XYZ file of N, CA and C in Angstrom:
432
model
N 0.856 -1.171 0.000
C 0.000 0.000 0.000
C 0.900 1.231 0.000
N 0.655 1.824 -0.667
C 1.598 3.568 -0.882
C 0.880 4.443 0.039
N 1.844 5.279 0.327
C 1.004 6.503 1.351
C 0.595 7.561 0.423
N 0.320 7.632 -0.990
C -0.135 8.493 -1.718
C 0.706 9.545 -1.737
N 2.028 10.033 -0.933
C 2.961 10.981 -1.783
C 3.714 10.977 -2.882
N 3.900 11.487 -3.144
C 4.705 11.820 -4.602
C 6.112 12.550 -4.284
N 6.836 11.334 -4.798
C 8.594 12.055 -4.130
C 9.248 12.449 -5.754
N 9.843 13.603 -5.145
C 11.090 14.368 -6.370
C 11.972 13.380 -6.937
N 12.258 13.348 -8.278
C 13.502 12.741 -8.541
C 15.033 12.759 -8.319
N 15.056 13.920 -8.462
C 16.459 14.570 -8.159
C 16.449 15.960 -7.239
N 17.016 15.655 -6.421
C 17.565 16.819 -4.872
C 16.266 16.839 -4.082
N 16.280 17.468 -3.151
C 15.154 17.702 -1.856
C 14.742 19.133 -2.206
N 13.919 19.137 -1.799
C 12.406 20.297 -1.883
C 12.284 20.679 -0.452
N 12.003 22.003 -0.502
C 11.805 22.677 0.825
C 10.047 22.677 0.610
N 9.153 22.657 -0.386
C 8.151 22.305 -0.219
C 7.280 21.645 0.418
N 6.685 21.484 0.900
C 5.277 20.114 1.557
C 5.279 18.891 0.344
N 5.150 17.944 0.889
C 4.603 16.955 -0.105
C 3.252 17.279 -0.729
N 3.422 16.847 -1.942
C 2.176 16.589 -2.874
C 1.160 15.243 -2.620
N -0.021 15.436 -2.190
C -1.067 14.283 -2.466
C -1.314 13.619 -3.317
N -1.525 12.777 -4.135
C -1.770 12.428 -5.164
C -3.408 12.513 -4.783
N -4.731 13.233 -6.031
C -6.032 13.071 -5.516
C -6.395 11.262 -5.092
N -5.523 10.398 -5.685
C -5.995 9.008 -5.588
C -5.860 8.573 -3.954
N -5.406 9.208 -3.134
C -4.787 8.869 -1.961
C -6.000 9.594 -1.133
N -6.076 10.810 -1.614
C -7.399 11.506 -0.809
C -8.740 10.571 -0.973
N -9.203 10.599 -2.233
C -10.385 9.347 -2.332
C -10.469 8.341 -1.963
N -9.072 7.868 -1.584
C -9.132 6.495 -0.799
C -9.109 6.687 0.489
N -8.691 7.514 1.140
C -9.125 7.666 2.917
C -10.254 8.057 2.485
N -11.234 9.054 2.364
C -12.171 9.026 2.384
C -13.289 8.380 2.414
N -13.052 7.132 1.402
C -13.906 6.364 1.307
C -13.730 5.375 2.655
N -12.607 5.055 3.158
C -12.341 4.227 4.171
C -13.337 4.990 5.424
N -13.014 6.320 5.045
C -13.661 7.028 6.694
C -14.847 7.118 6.450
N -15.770 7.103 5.125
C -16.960 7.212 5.279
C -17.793 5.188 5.491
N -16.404 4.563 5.470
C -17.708 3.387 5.096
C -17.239 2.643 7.239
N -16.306 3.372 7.575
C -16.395 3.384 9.109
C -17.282 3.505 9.756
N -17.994 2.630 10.943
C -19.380 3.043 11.774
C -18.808 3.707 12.714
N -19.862 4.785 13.318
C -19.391 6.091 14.201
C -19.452 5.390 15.150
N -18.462 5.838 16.138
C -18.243 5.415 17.718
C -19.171 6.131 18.295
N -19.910 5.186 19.340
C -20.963 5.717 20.408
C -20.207 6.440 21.225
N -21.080 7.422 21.281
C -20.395 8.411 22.878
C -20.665 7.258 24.133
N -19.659 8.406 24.946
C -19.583 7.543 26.523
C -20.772 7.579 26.941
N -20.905 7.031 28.018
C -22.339 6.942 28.359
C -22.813 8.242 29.523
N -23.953 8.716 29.902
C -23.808 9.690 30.278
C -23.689 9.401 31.528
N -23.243 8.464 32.304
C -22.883 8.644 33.869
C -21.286 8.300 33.575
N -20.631 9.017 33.844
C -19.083 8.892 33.946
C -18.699 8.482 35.189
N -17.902 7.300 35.359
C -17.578 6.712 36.356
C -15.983 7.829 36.847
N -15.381 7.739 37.902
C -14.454 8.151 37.886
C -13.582 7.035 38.647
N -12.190 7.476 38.697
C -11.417 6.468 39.063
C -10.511 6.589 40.390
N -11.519 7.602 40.936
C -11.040 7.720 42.735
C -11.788 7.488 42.969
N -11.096 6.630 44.437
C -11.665 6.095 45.189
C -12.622 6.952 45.784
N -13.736 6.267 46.490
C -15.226 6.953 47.326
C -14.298 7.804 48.349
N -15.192 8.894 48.824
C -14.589 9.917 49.825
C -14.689 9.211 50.800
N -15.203 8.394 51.532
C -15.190 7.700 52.605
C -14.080 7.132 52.807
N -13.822 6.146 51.870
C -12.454 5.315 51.444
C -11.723 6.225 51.551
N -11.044 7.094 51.151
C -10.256 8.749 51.076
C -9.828 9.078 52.145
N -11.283 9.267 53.184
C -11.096 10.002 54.794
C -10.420 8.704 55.282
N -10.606 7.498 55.353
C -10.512 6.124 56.186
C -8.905 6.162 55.960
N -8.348 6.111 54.862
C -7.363 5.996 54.363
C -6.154 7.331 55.453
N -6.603 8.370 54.705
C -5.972 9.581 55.334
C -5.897 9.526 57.158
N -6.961 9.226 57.883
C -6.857 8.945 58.918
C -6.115 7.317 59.522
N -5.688 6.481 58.849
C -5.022 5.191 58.767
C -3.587 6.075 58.930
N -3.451 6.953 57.533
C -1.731 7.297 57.769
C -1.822 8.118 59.395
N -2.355 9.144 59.611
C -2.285 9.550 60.883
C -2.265 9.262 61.835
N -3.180 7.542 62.170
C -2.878 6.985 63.578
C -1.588 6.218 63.153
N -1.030 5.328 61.941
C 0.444 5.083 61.874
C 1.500 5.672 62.006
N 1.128 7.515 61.767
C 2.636 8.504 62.132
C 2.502 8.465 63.544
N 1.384 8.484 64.381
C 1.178 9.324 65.676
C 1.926 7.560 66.292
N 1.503 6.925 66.198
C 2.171 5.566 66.779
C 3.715 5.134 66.346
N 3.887 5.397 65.366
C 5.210 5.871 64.888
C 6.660 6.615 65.773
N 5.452 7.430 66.349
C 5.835 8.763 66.961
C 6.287 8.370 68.981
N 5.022 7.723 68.683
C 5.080 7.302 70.319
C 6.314 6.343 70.152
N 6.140 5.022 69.419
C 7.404 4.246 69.285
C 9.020 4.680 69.641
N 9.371 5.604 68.097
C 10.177 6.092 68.262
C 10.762 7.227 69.725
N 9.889 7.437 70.061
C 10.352 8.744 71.676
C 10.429 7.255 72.326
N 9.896 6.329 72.670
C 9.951 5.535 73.587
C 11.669 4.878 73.506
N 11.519 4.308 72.276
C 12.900 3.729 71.401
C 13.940 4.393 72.512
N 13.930 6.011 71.895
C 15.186 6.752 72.233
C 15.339 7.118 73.474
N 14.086 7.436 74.336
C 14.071 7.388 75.663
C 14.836 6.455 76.577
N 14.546 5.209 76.167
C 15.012 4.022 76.928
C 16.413 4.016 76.452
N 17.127 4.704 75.555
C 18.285 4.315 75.360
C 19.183 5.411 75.727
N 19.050 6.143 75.791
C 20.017 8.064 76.233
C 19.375 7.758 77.521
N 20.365 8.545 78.503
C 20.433 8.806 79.805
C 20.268 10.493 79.504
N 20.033 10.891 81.021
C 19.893 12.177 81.875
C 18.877 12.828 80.849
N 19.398 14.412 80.188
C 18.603 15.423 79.628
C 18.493 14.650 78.031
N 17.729 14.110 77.700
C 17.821 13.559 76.208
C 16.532 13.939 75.636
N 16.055 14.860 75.737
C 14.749 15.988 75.094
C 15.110 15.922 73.708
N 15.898 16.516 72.994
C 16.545 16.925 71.976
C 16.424 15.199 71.414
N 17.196 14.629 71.491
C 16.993 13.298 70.977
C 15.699 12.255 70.923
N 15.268 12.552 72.002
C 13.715 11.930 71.907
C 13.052 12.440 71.343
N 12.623 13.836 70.997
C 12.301 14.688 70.148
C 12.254 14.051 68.849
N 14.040 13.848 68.313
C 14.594 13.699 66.954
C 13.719 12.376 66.978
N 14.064 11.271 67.709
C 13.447 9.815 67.867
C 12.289 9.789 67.026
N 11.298 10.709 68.162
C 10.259 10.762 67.795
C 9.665 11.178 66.527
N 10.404 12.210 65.977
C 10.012 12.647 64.262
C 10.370 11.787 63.595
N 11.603 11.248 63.744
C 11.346 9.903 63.029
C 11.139 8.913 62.790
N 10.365 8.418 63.960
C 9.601 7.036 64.045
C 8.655 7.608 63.190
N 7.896 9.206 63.290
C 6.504 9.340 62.956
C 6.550 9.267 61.223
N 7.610 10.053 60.941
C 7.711 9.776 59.147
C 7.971 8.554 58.294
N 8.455 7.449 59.325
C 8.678 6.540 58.804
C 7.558 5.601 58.898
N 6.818 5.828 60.087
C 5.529 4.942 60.294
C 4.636 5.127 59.295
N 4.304 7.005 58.905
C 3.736 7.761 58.329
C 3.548 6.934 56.502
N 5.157 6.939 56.590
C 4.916 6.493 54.587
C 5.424 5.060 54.607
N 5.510 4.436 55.283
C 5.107 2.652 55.313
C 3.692 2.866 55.479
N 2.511 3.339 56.191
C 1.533 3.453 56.019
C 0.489 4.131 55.081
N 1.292 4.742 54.047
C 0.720 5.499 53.235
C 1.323 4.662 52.502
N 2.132 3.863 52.017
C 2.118 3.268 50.616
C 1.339 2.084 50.880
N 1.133 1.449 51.877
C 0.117 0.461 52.480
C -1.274 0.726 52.373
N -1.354 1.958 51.804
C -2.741 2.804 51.746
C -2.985 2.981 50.679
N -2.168 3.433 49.748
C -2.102 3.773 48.457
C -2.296 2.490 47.506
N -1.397 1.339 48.222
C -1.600 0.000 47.402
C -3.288 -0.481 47.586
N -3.595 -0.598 48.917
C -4.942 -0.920 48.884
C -6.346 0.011 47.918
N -5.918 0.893 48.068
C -7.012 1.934 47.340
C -6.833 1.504 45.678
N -5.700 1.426 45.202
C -5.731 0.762 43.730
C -5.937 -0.379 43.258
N -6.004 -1.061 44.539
C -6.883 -2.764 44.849
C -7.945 -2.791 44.757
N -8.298 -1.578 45.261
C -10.292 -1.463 45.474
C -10.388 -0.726 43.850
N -9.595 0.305 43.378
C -10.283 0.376 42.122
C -10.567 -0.340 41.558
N -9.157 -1.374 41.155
C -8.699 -2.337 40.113
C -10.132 -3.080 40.790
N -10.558 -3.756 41.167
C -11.534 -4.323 41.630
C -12.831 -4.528 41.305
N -13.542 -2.920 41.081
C -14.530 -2.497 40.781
C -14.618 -2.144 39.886
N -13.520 -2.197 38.472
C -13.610 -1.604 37.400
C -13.611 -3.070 36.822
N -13.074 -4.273 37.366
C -13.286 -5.313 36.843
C -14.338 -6.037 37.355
N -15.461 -5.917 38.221
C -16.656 -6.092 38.652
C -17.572 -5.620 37.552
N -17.338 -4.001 37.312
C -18.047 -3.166 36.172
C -17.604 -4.193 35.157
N -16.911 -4.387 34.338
C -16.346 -4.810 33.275
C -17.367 -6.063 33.438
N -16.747 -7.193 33.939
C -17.535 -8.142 33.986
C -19.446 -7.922 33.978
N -19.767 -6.985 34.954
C -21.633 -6.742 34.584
C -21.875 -6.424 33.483
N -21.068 -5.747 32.676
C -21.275 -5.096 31.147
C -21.221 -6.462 30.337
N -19.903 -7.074 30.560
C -19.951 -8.262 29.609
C -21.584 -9.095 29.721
N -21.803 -9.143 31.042
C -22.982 -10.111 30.833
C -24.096 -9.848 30.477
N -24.316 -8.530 30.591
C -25.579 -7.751 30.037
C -25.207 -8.099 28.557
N -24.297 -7.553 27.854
C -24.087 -7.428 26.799
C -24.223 -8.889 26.189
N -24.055 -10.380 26.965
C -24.173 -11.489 26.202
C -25.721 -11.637 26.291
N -26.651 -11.067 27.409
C -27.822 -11.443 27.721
C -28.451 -10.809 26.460
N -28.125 -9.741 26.117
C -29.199 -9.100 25.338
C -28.998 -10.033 23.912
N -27.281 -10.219 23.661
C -27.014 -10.923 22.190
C -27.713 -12.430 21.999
N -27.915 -13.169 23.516
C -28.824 -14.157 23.639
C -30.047 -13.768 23.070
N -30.519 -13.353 23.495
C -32.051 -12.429 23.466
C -32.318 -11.793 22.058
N -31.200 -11.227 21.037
C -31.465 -11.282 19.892
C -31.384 -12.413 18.868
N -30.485 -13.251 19.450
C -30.194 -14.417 18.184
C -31.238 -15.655 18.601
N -32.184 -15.309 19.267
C -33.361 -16.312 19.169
C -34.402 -15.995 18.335
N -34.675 -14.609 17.626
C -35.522 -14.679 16.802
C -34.876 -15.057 15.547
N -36.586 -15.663 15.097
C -36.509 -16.346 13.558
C -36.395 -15.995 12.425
N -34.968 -16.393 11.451
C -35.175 -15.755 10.194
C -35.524 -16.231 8.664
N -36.397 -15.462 8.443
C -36.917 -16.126 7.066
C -35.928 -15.798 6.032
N -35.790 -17.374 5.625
C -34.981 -17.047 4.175
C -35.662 -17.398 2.968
């Protein structure tokens, strides 16, 4: 199959390529004997998670930093003697950031579990509607 341009014989052209009209009539005809794609349907699903799921989630990372938090001061407490404020302190911020995003990617994985989930739940109800109805047409009778 040719892409319908027309190349120079000798040297390069700062020009555009030339169409040949035979190349235009032939997409054309391809695009007119194409059936039009149905629009989406008018309830658009989206692909975040429910706000509930959202808040549950967001409050999951917060009791994992705040426990995080306690951990770590405890950690460093028990291990420094006398004035160790400053270090239990430090302890403590970083038990909480580390608790914080081990629990947020623990969060993040589950929430794309629950999409992946429900988009293949959806998927699957569509398929079966869609075989029920093709059942439902290929039982009527045709006269030949």
């Amino acid at each position: 199959m040719t892409s319908g341009f027309t190349t120079p014989t000798v040297g390069a052209s700062s020009a555009p390529p030339v169409r040949s009209p035979l190349a235009q009539t032939r997409t054309m005809a391809l695009m007119a004997s194409q059936t039009p794609t149905t629009p989406p349907a008018s309830t658009t699903t989206s692909a975040l998670p429910s706000v509930g799921a959202r808040v549950l989630a967001f409050v999951a990372i917060l009791i994992g930093g705040t426990a995080g938090g306690v951990i770590g001061y405890a950690f460093v407490d028990l291990q420094v003697t006398g004035d160790s404020s400053l270090w239990a302190g430090l302890g403590a911020l970083f038990g909480a950031v580390v608790a914080a995003l081990g629990t947020a990617v623990v969060v993040i994985l589950t929430l794309r579990a629950m999409g992946e989930w429900n988009t293949i739940r959806a998927r699957e109800e569509l398929a079966a509607a869609s075989a029920k109805s093709n059942a439902a047409n290929r039982n009527v009778p045709r006269v030949r």
